[in-house]
Short mmCIF file of C-alpha atoms and ligand atoms in Angstrom, two decimals:
data_model
loop_
_atom_site.label_atom_id
_atom_site.label_comp_id
_atom_site.label_asym_id
_atom_site.label_seq_id
_atom_site.Cartn_x
_atom_site.Cartn_y
_atom_site.Cartn_z
CA UNK A 95 164.94 83.69 271.89
CA UNK A 96 166.50 85.46 274.78
CA UNK A 97 166.11 83.89 278.25
CA UNK A 98 165.27 86.31 281.02
CA UNK A 99 168.51 86.87 282.82
CA UNK A 100 166.75 87.69 286.03
CA UNK A 101 165.50 84.19 286.04
CA UNK A 102 168.94 82.63 285.24
CA UNK A 103 170.64 84.64 288.00
CA UNK A 104 167.83 83.56 290.39
CA UNK A 105 168.38 79.75 289.61
CA UNK A 106 172.12 80.06 289.94
CA UNK A 107 171.85 81.91 293.24
CA UNK A 108 169.44 79.63 294.62
CA UNK A 109 171.51 76.45 293.67
CA UNK A 110 174.64 78.03 294.44
CA UNK A 111 173.80 78.51 298.10
CA UNK A 112 173.17 74.80 298.68
CA UNK A 113 175.99 72.31 299.41
CA UNK A 114 179.51 72.94 297.94
CA UNK A 115 178.32 74.10 294.49
CA UNK A 116 180.15 77.19 293.24
CA UNK A 117 178.30 79.81 291.32
CA UNK A 118 179.26 82.09 288.35
CA UNK A 119 180.05 84.93 290.86
CA UNK A 120 182.50 82.60 292.67
CA UNK A 121 184.25 81.60 289.52
CA UNK A 122 184.64 85.01 288.22
CA UNK A 123 187.50 85.55 290.67
CA UNK A 124 189.24 82.27 289.79
CA UNK A 125 192.23 81.36 287.82
CA UNK A 126 192.28 77.99 286.19
CA UNK A 127 195.04 75.69 285.22
CA UNK A 128 193.74 73.31 282.43
CA UNK A 129 195.31 69.86 282.26
CA UNK A 130 194.67 66.63 280.29
CA UNK A 131 194.47 64.00 283.02
CA UNK A 132 196.34 61.41 280.88
CA UNK A 133 199.20 63.85 280.26
CA UNK A 134 199.77 65.72 283.48
CA UNK A 135 201.09 63.52 286.27
CA UNK A 136 201.54 59.77 286.80
CA UNK A 137 200.76 57.93 290.06
CA UNK A 138 204.55 56.94 290.13
CA UNK A 139 205.70 60.63 289.93
CA UNK A 140 207.93 59.72 286.91
CA UNK A 141 209.37 62.60 284.93
CA UNK A 142 210.94 60.41 282.44
CA UNK A 143 208.20 58.14 281.32
CA UNK A 144 207.84 58.21 277.53
CA UNK A 145 204.93 59.88 275.97
CA UNK A 146 204.86 60.10 272.15
CA UNK A 147 202.07 62.51 271.14
CA UNK A 148 201.69 61.32 267.55
CA UNK A 149 200.93 57.86 268.70
CA UNK A 150 197.80 58.68 270.54
CA UNK A 151 198.31 56.23 273.37
CA UNK A 152 197.43 56.33 277.02
CA UNK A 153 200.71 57.94 278.74
CA UNK A 154 199.76 57.01 282.06
CA UNK A 155 198.57 60.34 283.87
CA UNK A 156 196.04 59.86 286.72
CA UNK A 157 193.80 61.76 289.16
CA UNK A 158 196.35 60.51 291.95
CA UNK A 159 198.96 61.87 290.08
CA UNK A 160 197.32 65.28 290.03
CA UNK A 161 196.82 65.18 293.63
CA UNK A 162 200.74 64.82 294.01
CA UNK A 163 201.44 67.72 291.85
CA UNK A 164 198.94 70.42 293.24
CA UNK A 165 201.89 72.33 294.79
CA UNK A 166 203.41 72.90 291.46
CA UNK A 167 199.89 74.37 290.36
CA UNK A 168 199.05 76.26 293.41
CA UNK A 169 202.39 77.84 293.48
CA UNK A 170 201.68 79.60 290.24
CA UNK A 171 198.76 81.21 291.95
CA UNK A 172 196.12 79.21 290.33
CA UNK A 173 192.79 78.78 292.26
CA UNK A 174 191.10 76.00 290.25
CA UNK A 175 192.14 73.12 287.92
CA UNK A 176 190.11 71.86 284.78
CA UNK A 177 190.50 68.16 284.02
CA UNK A 178 189.45 65.89 281.22
CA UNK A 179 186.28 64.01 280.83
CA UNK A 180 186.01 61.37 283.40
CA UNK A 181 183.56 58.93 281.80
CA UNK A 182 184.35 55.47 280.33
CA UNK A 183 185.70 55.78 276.83
CA UNK A 184 186.14 53.63 273.68
CA UNK A 185 188.76 51.01 274.71
CA UNK A 186 191.59 49.93 272.43
CA UNK A 187 193.10 51.51 269.26
CA UNK A 188 191.10 53.37 266.70
CA UNK A 189 192.34 54.93 263.50
CA UNK A 190 193.09 57.96 265.58
CA UNK A 191 194.70 56.19 268.63
CA UNK A 192 193.09 55.67 272.02
CA UNK A 193 190.59 57.69 274.07
CA UNK A 194 193.35 59.12 276.42
CA UNK A 195 191.74 62.64 275.98
CA UNK A 196 188.37 61.35 277.30
CA UNK A 197 186.20 62.76 274.54
CA UNK A 198 185.00 59.33 273.19
CA UNK A 199 182.49 58.24 275.87
CA UNK A 200 180.41 55.13 275.79
CA UNK A 201 179.20 54.76 279.26
CA UNK A 202 178.38 58.05 281.32
CA UNK A 203 177.79 55.97 284.62
CA UNK A 204 181.13 54.36 284.60
CA UNK A 205 184.50 56.12 285.15
CA UNK A 206 187.79 55.89 282.90
CA UNK A 207 189.64 53.55 284.89
CA UNK A 208 192.87 54.60 283.16
CA UNK A 209 192.74 57.83 285.42
CA UNK A 210 191.97 55.89 288.72
CA UNK A 211 189.10 55.02 290.89
CA UNK A 212 186.10 56.83 292.09
CA UNK A 213 187.91 57.05 295.48
CA UNK A 214 190.82 58.74 293.75
CA UNK A 215 188.53 61.37 292.01
CA UNK A 216 186.88 62.14 295.29
CA UNK A 217 190.29 62.50 296.96
CA UNK A 218 191.31 64.89 294.19
CA UNK A 219 188.20 66.99 294.76
CA UNK A 220 189.05 66.98 298.46
CA UNK A 221 192.55 67.90 297.87
CA UNK A 222 191.63 70.76 296.03
CA UNK A 223 188.88 72.01 298.54
CA UNK A 224 191.48 71.61 301.35
CA UNK A 225 193.49 74.18 299.43
CA UNK A 226 190.51 76.35 298.79
CA UNK A 227 190.67 75.45 295.25
CA UNK A 228 187.96 74.35 292.71
CA UNK A 229 187.63 71.35 290.46
CA UNK A 230 186.23 71.89 286.88
CA UNK A 231 185.43 68.86 284.95
CA UNK A 232 184.94 68.51 281.13
CA UNK A 233 181.67 66.91 280.09
CA UNK A 234 180.38 65.60 276.79
CA UNK A 235 176.66 65.82 276.17
CA UNK A 236 176.55 66.17 272.36
CA UNK A 237 177.51 62.53 271.42
CA UNK A 238 178.70 59.21 272.14
CA UNK A 239 181.62 57.59 270.19
CA UNK A 240 181.98 54.54 268.06
CA UNK A 241 185.36 53.22 266.46
CA UNK A 242 183.98 52.42 262.92
CA UNK A 243 181.46 53.41 260.19
CA UNK A 244 177.79 53.87 260.67
CA UNK A 245 176.60 50.50 259.60
CA UNK A 246 178.94 48.90 262.28
CA UNK A 247 177.56 50.63 265.45
CA UNK A 248 176.21 48.41 268.17
CA UNK A 249 173.95 50.45 270.22
CA UNK A 250 173.71 47.90 273.02
CA UNK A 251 177.44 48.83 273.89
CA UNK A 252 176.32 52.28 275.00
CA UNK A 253 175.04 53.15 278.46
CA UNK A 254 172.48 54.36 278.90
CA UNK A 255 171.62 55.55 275.29
CA UNK A 256 171.63 52.12 273.81
CA UNK A 257 169.30 52.58 270.86
CA UNK A 258 169.37 54.16 267.56
CA UNK A 259 166.29 56.35 268.20
CA UNK A 260 168.31 58.03 271.12
CA UNK A 261 170.29 59.81 268.34
CA UNK A 262 169.69 62.26 265.62
CA UNK A 263 169.32 60.37 262.35
CA UNK A 264 172.51 59.94 260.48
CA UNK A 265 174.07 62.54 258.54
CA UNK A 266 177.63 64.07 258.60
CA UNK A 267 178.12 67.80 259.13
CA UNK A 268 179.08 68.94 255.56
CA UNK A 269 178.11 73.00 255.88
CA UNK A 270 179.27 74.53 259.06
CA UNK A 271 177.18 77.60 258.11
CA UNK A 272 174.10 75.64 258.30
CA UNK A 273 173.17 75.89 261.95
CA UNK A 274 170.62 73.02 261.89
CA UNK A 275 173.06 70.67 260.29
CA UNK A 276 175.83 71.77 262.98
CA UNK A 277 173.34 70.88 265.89
CA UNK A 278 171.64 67.70 264.21
CA UNK A 279 174.14 65.95 262.11
CA UNK A 280 177.15 63.93 263.34
CA UNK A 281 180.66 64.75 263.78
CA UNK A 282 183.48 62.15 263.17
CA UNK A 283 184.18 59.95 260.22
CA UNK A 284 184.46 56.10 259.55
CA UNK A 285 187.46 55.83 262.02
CA UNK A 286 185.78 57.43 264.90
CA UNK A 287 182.15 58.35 264.44
CA UNK A 288 180.37 60.58 266.91
CA UNK A 289 176.59 59.44 267.09
CA UNK A 290 174.73 62.67 267.97
CA UNK A 291 172.44 62.46 270.92
CA UNK A 292 168.90 63.78 270.37
CA UNK A 293 168.96 66.21 273.19
CA UNK A 294 165.72 68.04 271.96
CA UNK A 295 164.03 64.76 273.18
CA UNK A 296 162.80 65.42 276.66
CA UNK A 297 163.53 61.97 277.77
CA UNK A 298 167.15 62.16 276.66
CA UNK A 299 167.45 65.74 278.17
CA UNK A 300 166.09 64.59 281.43
CA UNK A 301 168.38 61.62 281.75
CA UNK A 302 171.44 63.87 281.12
CA UNK A 303 170.02 66.34 283.72
CA UNK A 304 169.79 63.62 286.22
CA UNK A 305 173.23 62.47 285.38
CA UNK A 306 174.94 65.78 285.67
CA UNK A 307 173.41 66.46 289.03
CA UNK A 308 174.50 62.95 290.16
CA UNK A 309 178.33 63.46 288.96
CA UNK A 310 178.33 66.96 290.60
CA UNK A 311 177.31 65.55 293.81
CA UNK A 312 179.23 62.14 293.74
CA UNK A 313 182.56 63.87 292.94
CA UNK A 314 182.04 67.40 294.47
CA UNK A 315 182.57 69.05 291.20
CA UNK A 316 182.63 72.80 291.30
CA UNK A 317 182.11 73.70 287.64
CA UNK A 318 181.87 72.23 284.21
CA UNK A 319 183.44 72.75 280.81
CA UNK A 320 180.91 71.59 278.19
CA UNK A 321 182.54 70.27 275.06
CA UNK A 322 181.07 71.08 271.58
CA UNK A 323 178.49 73.43 272.68
CA UNK A 324 177.60 74.77 269.21
CA UNK A 325 176.63 71.18 268.21
CA UNK A 326 173.92 71.16 270.67
CA UNK A 327 170.34 72.67 270.43
CA UNK A 328 170.61 76.03 272.60
CA UNK A 329 167.44 75.35 274.37
CA UNK A 330 169.11 72.37 276.09
CA UNK A 331 171.26 74.37 278.13
CA UNK A 332 169.25 76.26 280.90
CA UNK A 333 167.82 73.51 282.20
CA UNK A 334 170.90 71.31 282.05
CA UNK A 335 173.04 73.93 283.69
CA UNK A 336 170.56 74.57 286.52
CA UNK A 337 170.29 70.83 287.20
CA UNK A 338 173.96 70.71 287.69
CA UNK A 339 173.86 73.40 290.37
CA UNK A 340 177.20 74.78 289.45
CA UNK A 341 178.90 77.04 287.03
CA UNK A 342 179.34 75.97 283.50
CA UNK A 343 181.55 77.37 280.60
CA UNK A 344 181.65 75.75 277.18
CA UNK A 345 183.51 75.43 273.83
CA UNK A 346 181.94 77.42 271.07
CA UNK A 347 184.52 77.10 268.54
CA UNK A 348 183.93 80.29 266.57
CA UNK A 349 185.60 83.60 266.09
CA UNK A 350 182.72 85.79 265.41
CA UNK A 351 181.38 87.69 268.66
CA UNK A 352 177.79 87.89 267.16
CA UNK A 353 177.76 84.07 266.73
CA UNK A 354 179.67 83.34 270.08
CA UNK A 355 178.08 85.86 272.38
CA UNK A 356 174.43 84.52 271.81
CA UNK A 357 175.29 81.28 273.72
CA UNK A 358 175.74 83.51 276.81
CA UNK A 359 172.12 83.75 276.94
CA UNK A 360 171.78 80.11 277.33
CA UNK A 361 174.81 79.22 279.66
CA UNK A 362 176.86 81.50 282.02
CA UNK A 363 180.02 81.38 280.06
CA UNK A 364 181.83 80.29 276.94
CA UNK A 365 185.55 80.35 276.09
CA UNK A 366 186.45 83.68 274.33
CA UNK A 367 187.38 82.34 271.03
CA UNK A 368 187.23 85.74 269.28
CA UNK A 369 189.67 87.30 271.43
CA UNK A 370 191.90 84.28 271.03
CA UNK A 371 192.24 84.61 267.35
CA UNK A 372 193.06 88.16 267.51
CA UNK A 373 195.55 87.64 270.39
CA UNK A 374 197.38 84.99 268.54
CA UNK A 375 197.47 87.09 265.42
CA UNK A 376 198.47 90.23 267.32
CA UNK A 377 201.57 88.76 269.53
CA UNK A 378 202.85 86.15 267.00
CA UNK A 379 205.26 88.59 265.24
CA UNK A 380 205.97 92.28 264.84
CA UNK A 381 203.64 92.61 262.01
CA UNK A 382 200.59 91.25 263.75
CA UNK A 383 197.82 93.74 264.12
CA UNK A 384 197.60 95.15 267.52
CA UNK A 385 194.87 97.43 266.30
CA UNK A 386 192.58 94.62 265.40
CA UNK A 387 193.18 93.10 268.93
CA UNK A 388 192.31 96.51 270.46
CA UNK A 389 189.14 96.89 268.31
CA UNK A 390 188.07 93.21 269.11
CA UNK A 391 188.31 93.88 272.97
CA UNK A 392 185.77 96.52 272.65
CA UNK A 393 183.61 94.60 270.02
CA UNK A 394 183.34 91.55 272.12
CA UNK A 395 182.42 93.67 275.28
CA UNK A 396 179.69 95.48 273.33
CA UNK A 397 178.26 91.91 272.16
CA UNK A 398 178.55 89.49 274.93
CA UNK A 399 176.34 89.77 277.90
CA UNK A 400 179.20 89.71 280.27
CA UNK A 401 182.79 89.48 279.10
CA UNK A 402 183.96 89.06 282.98
CA UNK A 403 182.59 85.55 282.99
CA UNK A 404 184.15 84.31 279.72
CA UNK A 405 187.01 82.02 279.62
CA UNK A 406 190.18 83.84 278.82
CA UNK A 407 192.71 81.57 277.19
CA UNK A 408 195.36 81.41 274.49
CA UNK A 409 196.29 77.86 274.39
CA UNK A 410 194.17 74.59 274.91
CA UNK A 411 194.21 70.97 273.70
CA UNK A 412 192.51 71.83 270.42
CA UNK A 413 194.81 74.70 269.13
CA UNK A 414 198.29 74.58 268.09
CA UNK A 415 200.53 75.98 270.95
CA UNK A 416 201.65 79.60 270.63
CA UNK A 417 205.29 78.60 270.80
CA UNK A 418 204.67 76.41 267.71
CA UNK A 419 204.16 79.74 265.89
CA UNK A 420 207.00 81.65 267.52
CA UNK A 421 209.73 80.57 269.91
CA UNK A 422 210.28 84.29 270.90
CA UNK A 423 210.04 84.50 274.78
CA UNK A 424 208.94 87.94 274.92
CA UNK A 425 206.04 87.29 272.66
CA UNK A 426 205.14 84.39 274.93
CA UNK A 427 205.13 86.57 277.94
CA UNK A 428 203.20 89.24 276.27
CA UNK A 429 200.32 86.82 275.27
CA UNK A 430 200.28 85.14 278.75
CA UNK A 431 200.01 88.51 280.42
CA UNK A 432 197.15 89.34 278.02
CA UNK A 433 195.56 85.99 278.89
CA UNK A 434 195.53 86.51 282.71
CA UNK A 435 194.84 90.35 282.92
CA UNK A 436 191.99 90.46 280.03
CA UNK A 437 188.29 90.23 281.17
CA UNK A 438 187.04 86.69 282.18
CA UNK A 439 188.38 83.72 283.95
CA UNK A 440 191.89 82.89 282.93
CA UNK A 441 192.87 79.51 281.75
CA UNK A 442 196.48 78.53 281.10
CA UNK A 443 197.01 75.22 279.55
CA UNK A 444 199.53 72.82 281.21
CA UNK A 445 202.90 73.14 279.47
CA UNK A 446 202.25 76.91 278.50
CA UNK A 447 204.27 77.68 281.52
CA UNK A 448 207.05 75.54 280.20
CA UNK A 449 207.17 77.23 276.73
CA UNK A 450 205.88 73.90 275.18
CA UNK A 451 205.82 74.33 271.31
CA UNK A 452 203.46 71.25 270.17
CA UNK A 453 201.60 72.04 267.05
CA UNK A 454 197.95 71.11 266.25
CA UNK A 455 196.14 68.05 267.93
CA UNK A 456 197.72 65.60 268.83
CA UNK A 457 201.35 67.41 268.98
CA UNK A 458 199.90 70.02 271.53
CA UNK A 459 199.12 67.16 274.27
CA UNK A 460 202.73 66.79 275.41
CA UNK A 461 203.37 65.14 278.85
CA UNK A 462 203.93 67.78 281.43
CA UNK A 463 206.04 65.61 283.44
CA UNK A 464 208.68 65.64 280.72
CA UNK A 465 209.36 69.18 281.85
CA UNK A 466 210.50 68.06 285.16
CA UNK A 467 208.01 70.32 286.63
CA UNK A 468 210.59 73.03 286.88
CA UNK A 469 209.55 76.03 288.74
CA UNK A 470 212.50 78.30 287.99
CA UNK A 471 211.78 78.86 284.27
CA UNK A 472 210.89 82.32 283.04
CA UNK A 473 207.23 81.65 282.13
CA UNK A 474 206.41 79.72 285.28
CA UNK A 475 207.67 82.70 287.42
CA UNK A 476 205.71 85.20 284.93
CA UNK A 477 202.39 83.14 285.54
CA UNK A 478 203.11 83.30 289.34
CA UNK A 479 203.61 86.98 289.22
CA UNK A 480 200.57 87.68 287.01
CA UNK A 481 198.13 85.52 289.04
CA UNK A 482 199.63 87.26 292.28
CA UNK A 483 198.75 90.71 291.15
CA UNK A 484 195.24 89.68 289.70
CA UNK A 485 194.50 87.85 293.02
CA UNK A 486 195.80 90.82 295.03
CA UNK A 487 193.41 93.30 293.02
CA UNK A 488 190.64 90.99 293.74
CA UNK A 489 191.38 90.74 297.41
CA UNK A 490 191.88 94.65 297.69
CA UNK A 491 188.28 95.15 296.11
CA UNK A 492 186.39 92.54 294.11
CA UNK A 493 184.79 95.31 292.07
CA UNK A 494 188.18 94.79 290.08
CA UNK A 495 186.35 91.72 288.52
CA UNK A 496 183.28 93.66 287.23
CA UNK A 497 185.25 96.44 285.76
CA UNK A 498 185.79 95.84 282.15
CA UNK A 499 189.15 95.70 280.66
CA UNK A 500 189.64 98.23 277.78
CA UNK A 501 192.50 99.39 275.64
CA UNK A 502 193.70 102.81 276.71
CA UNK A 503 196.44 103.45 274.13
CA UNK A 504 198.00 101.51 271.41
CA UNK A 505 200.39 101.98 268.43
CA UNK A 506 201.26 99.41 265.81
CA UNK A 507 203.25 97.18 268.15
CA UNK A 508 202.06 97.90 271.64
CA UNK A 509 198.73 97.82 273.51
CA UNK A 510 198.12 99.36 276.96
CA UNK A 511 194.97 98.06 278.59
CA UNK A 512 193.52 98.75 282.02
CA UNK A 513 191.17 96.74 284.29
CA UNK A 514 189.96 98.27 287.70
CA UNK A 515 189.52 101.52 289.18
CA UNK A 516 189.92 103.83 292.20
CA UNK A 517 193.61 103.10 292.64
CA UNK A 518 192.98 99.47 292.39
CA UNK A 519 193.57 99.12 288.62
CA UNK A 520 196.10 96.89 286.78
CA UNK A 521 197.69 98.70 283.65
CA UNK A 522 199.39 96.07 281.34
CA UNK A 523 201.72 97.31 278.47
CA UNK A 524 202.25 94.67 275.96
CA UNK A 525 204.24 94.46 272.94
CA UNK A 526 204.68 92.22 269.90
CA UNK A 527 208.35 93.29 269.06
CA UNK A 528 209.99 90.43 270.55
CA UNK A 529 213.24 89.74 272.06
CA UNK A 530 216.26 91.77 270.59
CA UNK A 531 214.02 94.60 269.56
CA UNK A 532 215.79 97.12 271.66
CA UNK A 533 214.32 99.93 273.86
CA UNK A 534 211.10 101.89 272.98
CA UNK A 535 210.04 104.76 275.14
CA UNK A 536 206.25 105.00 275.66
CA UNK A 537 203.98 107.41 277.25
CA UNK A 538 200.66 105.82 278.60
CA UNK A 539 197.72 108.06 279.09
CA UNK A 540 193.98 107.27 280.40
CA UNK A 541 195.21 104.94 283.06
CA UNK A 542 193.20 106.67 285.85
CA UNK A 543 196.17 107.13 288.27
CA UNK A 544 196.76 110.60 289.66
CA UNK A 545 199.75 112.52 288.87
CA UNK A 546 202.63 111.48 291.51
CA UNK A 547 201.22 107.91 292.09
CA UNK A 548 204.02 105.46 292.70
CA UNK A 549 203.55 102.39 290.44
CA UNK A 550 205.24 99.00 290.65
CA UNK A 551 206.03 97.08 287.57
CA UNK A 552 205.37 93.80 289.02
CA UNK A 553 207.12 91.76 286.35
CA UNK A 554 210.48 93.89 286.73
CA UNK A 555 209.99 94.92 290.19
CA UNK A 556 210.88 98.42 289.33
CA UNK A 557 209.19 101.67 290.31
CA UNK A 558 207.71 104.57 288.18
CA UNK A 559 206.06 107.56 289.33
CA UNK A 560 203.00 109.01 287.15
CA UNK A 561 204.40 112.23 285.88
CA UNK A 562 203.16 115.78 286.29
CA UNK A 563 201.26 115.70 282.90
CA UNK A 564 199.49 112.52 283.94
CA UNK A 565 201.59 109.92 281.90
CA UNK A 566 203.26 106.67 282.84
CA UNK A 567 206.71 107.14 281.16
CA UNK A 568 208.14 103.75 280.55
CA UNK A 569 210.48 102.03 278.37
CA UNK A 570 209.64 98.59 276.66
CA UNK A 571 212.98 96.64 276.59
CA UNK A 572 213.33 93.74 274.25
CA UNK A 573 209.53 93.25 274.05
CA UNK A 574 209.07 92.32 277.68
CA UNK A 575 205.82 93.20 278.91
CA UNK A 576 205.02 95.67 282.01
CA UNK A 577 202.37 95.37 284.33
CA UNK A 578 201.78 98.57 286.66
CA UNK A 579 200.01 98.41 290.05
CA UNK A 580 199.89 100.94 292.81
CA UNK A 581 202.86 100.34 295.28
CA UNK A 582 200.46 101.32 298.06
CA UNK A 583 198.33 98.25 297.23
CA UNK A 584 201.24 95.76 297.22
CA UNK A 585 202.23 96.30 300.90
CA UNK A 586 202.13 92.96 302.61
CA UNK A 587 200.98 91.07 299.54
CA UNK A 588 204.34 89.46 298.71
CA UNK A 589 204.50 90.99 295.15
CA UNK A 590 208.11 91.66 294.56
CA UNK A 591 209.00 90.75 298.19
CA UNK A 592 206.58 93.63 299.39
C1 NAG B 819 170.48 72.86 256.21
O1 NAG B 819 170.74 71.40 256.37
C2 NAG B 819 169.53 70.91 256.49
C3 NAG B 819 169.94 69.42 256.75
O2 NAG B 819 171.05 68.93 256.21
C4 NAG B 819 168.90 70.83 255.12
O3 NAG B 819 167.62 70.22 255.10
C5 NAG B 819 168.58 72.36 254.85
O4 NAG B 819 168.05 72.60 253.60
C6 NAG B 819 169.87 73.17 254.95
N1 NAG B 819 169.49 74.59 254.83
C7 NAG B 819 170.08 75.41 254.06
C8 NAG B 819 169.59 76.90 254.26
O5 NAG B 819 171.01 75.11 253.38
C1 NAG B 820 176.37 58.44 292.03
O1 NAG B 820 176.60 57.62 293.24
C2 NAG B 820 175.41 56.70 293.21
C3 NAG B 820 175.55 56.01 294.83
O2 NAG B 820 176.77 55.43 294.78
C4 NAG B 820 175.26 55.80 292.06
O3 NAG B 820 174.09 54.99 292.33
C5 NAG B 820 175.26 56.69 290.90
O4 NAG B 820 175.14 55.81 289.78
C6 NAG B 820 176.27 57.45 290.82
N1 NAG B 820 176.07 58.40 289.62
C7 NAG B 820 176.83 58.60 288.58
C8 NAG B 820 176.36 59.33 287.49
O5 NAG B 820 178.17 58.10 288.59
C1 NAG B 821 203.07 86.97 261.25
O1 NAG B 821 202.01 86.44 261.85
C2 NAG B 821 200.87 86.33 260.93
C3 NAG B 821 199.63 85.91 261.91
O2 NAG B 821 200.04 84.64 262.70
C4 NAG B 821 201.36 85.42 259.89
O3 NAG B 821 200.32 85.11 259.08
C5 NAG B 821 202.38 85.84 259.21
O4 NAG B 821 202.77 84.99 258.18
C6 NAG B 821 203.61 86.15 260.01
N1 NAG B 821 204.70 86.86 259.50
C7 NAG B 821 205.85 86.61 259.60
C8 NAG B 821 206.88 87.35 258.87
O5 NAG B 821 206.34 85.55 260.41
#
């Protein structure tokens, strides 16, 4: 069933206009830094404190630590952060380590004290709002967590869902193509089992609706990232999201646009996993398929209700980091440029700007402090430049956001894409050839700039003039991306010192 979109828009608009709550429209313009609270910054500001990802221990990151490092984040041009779930988790060690990531909750009314106090969390929200930034919080509504097998569960340890009948009857998901199993059976195993909340029960749903309204208000949260969305009945979401009064995006871990996009009929946004898979495949090496990426950009746009609200990402805490597949710095630059300049709300995962290379979970959860938070690295500066030009285009005309990004040209190794119009477009030329690949001349058509327009490559700070035949004649050197924006629009922006 399709939800009438006018109804959804109406609900968001009404709730969005009350208190501090941020709407989908307000989120569309944001750029988000994702961090795992336990792994980003410690209260003692240590940059040497040991954090062995394999052990799965708490490493000591806190909300107070994040407050102290907001300059590091904001200086990259981010306008929001997204933090780990805040609720009370399994305490102690399990077969998979501790609940440092926050996804193993047992009590939704109590905070995870490893991350700090209620006051610390309120102070974080306040510190962000003082900077004009937003707070997005990860939440789990699909399940609770138990450190053992089914026959050992003590439901009275859970708050408030403290009886077996609050959960779907026990079965483990065995067939991921069977949607009813995916929604109603359980995730996990005998080390950590995830009892699956019966969200179809109106009593459970209404408790969760009240809860989300309450945490959003208590901690001045501006947006939500909902965990394991595809494991929850779709009809749960419209009331839940409107109860929250804020924007929500969610995790639907699936590469098929047909499967994924349907969720946008029930909640405003999901993370763009189909584009994620294509971008990783395209930029990892020079035999990756740029054509598949170009085709998928169009396919997703034609399938999803609104690509400009999707989460654009190429790293997160669940997926192996890009640098675990290729150490090449130019390929890393290309995929970051893709992430920030594609449709949707960009999400950069803490450590991506430091070229962290951890593989699959738990190796991709390195402590950011071990980088020393250095701000002179190539990728830190790249993220800064990309957010700066995107923020500038939004400032010049927010119609930039609604204009849907599309590939204007590609060959086997390079894609040129355009977002924006009327002299406020950004044209990105991205290659997968990598460092040491030499110089390749390229003529970019279909960019929408008039002949003679002066453009600035905001990454190289060099100028180029659109030629008499309407081409941007440029040279990709060593696989480094180029990002063109009209010189005229950069005046007074600080871009390249303008
Ligand atoms: C899907 O899984 C459910 C629950 O395990 C089962 O009853 C049903 O027969 C399955 N459907 C299909 C088409 O396999
Ligand atoms: C929000 O704060 C109120 C008042 O302090 C408290 O009663 C309620 O439990 C809090 N809600 C949550 C979900 O923490
Ligand atoms: C190139 O990347 C693809 C996709 O990530 C991978 O399957 C393939 O093995 C890589 N090829 C080389 C030569 O590294």
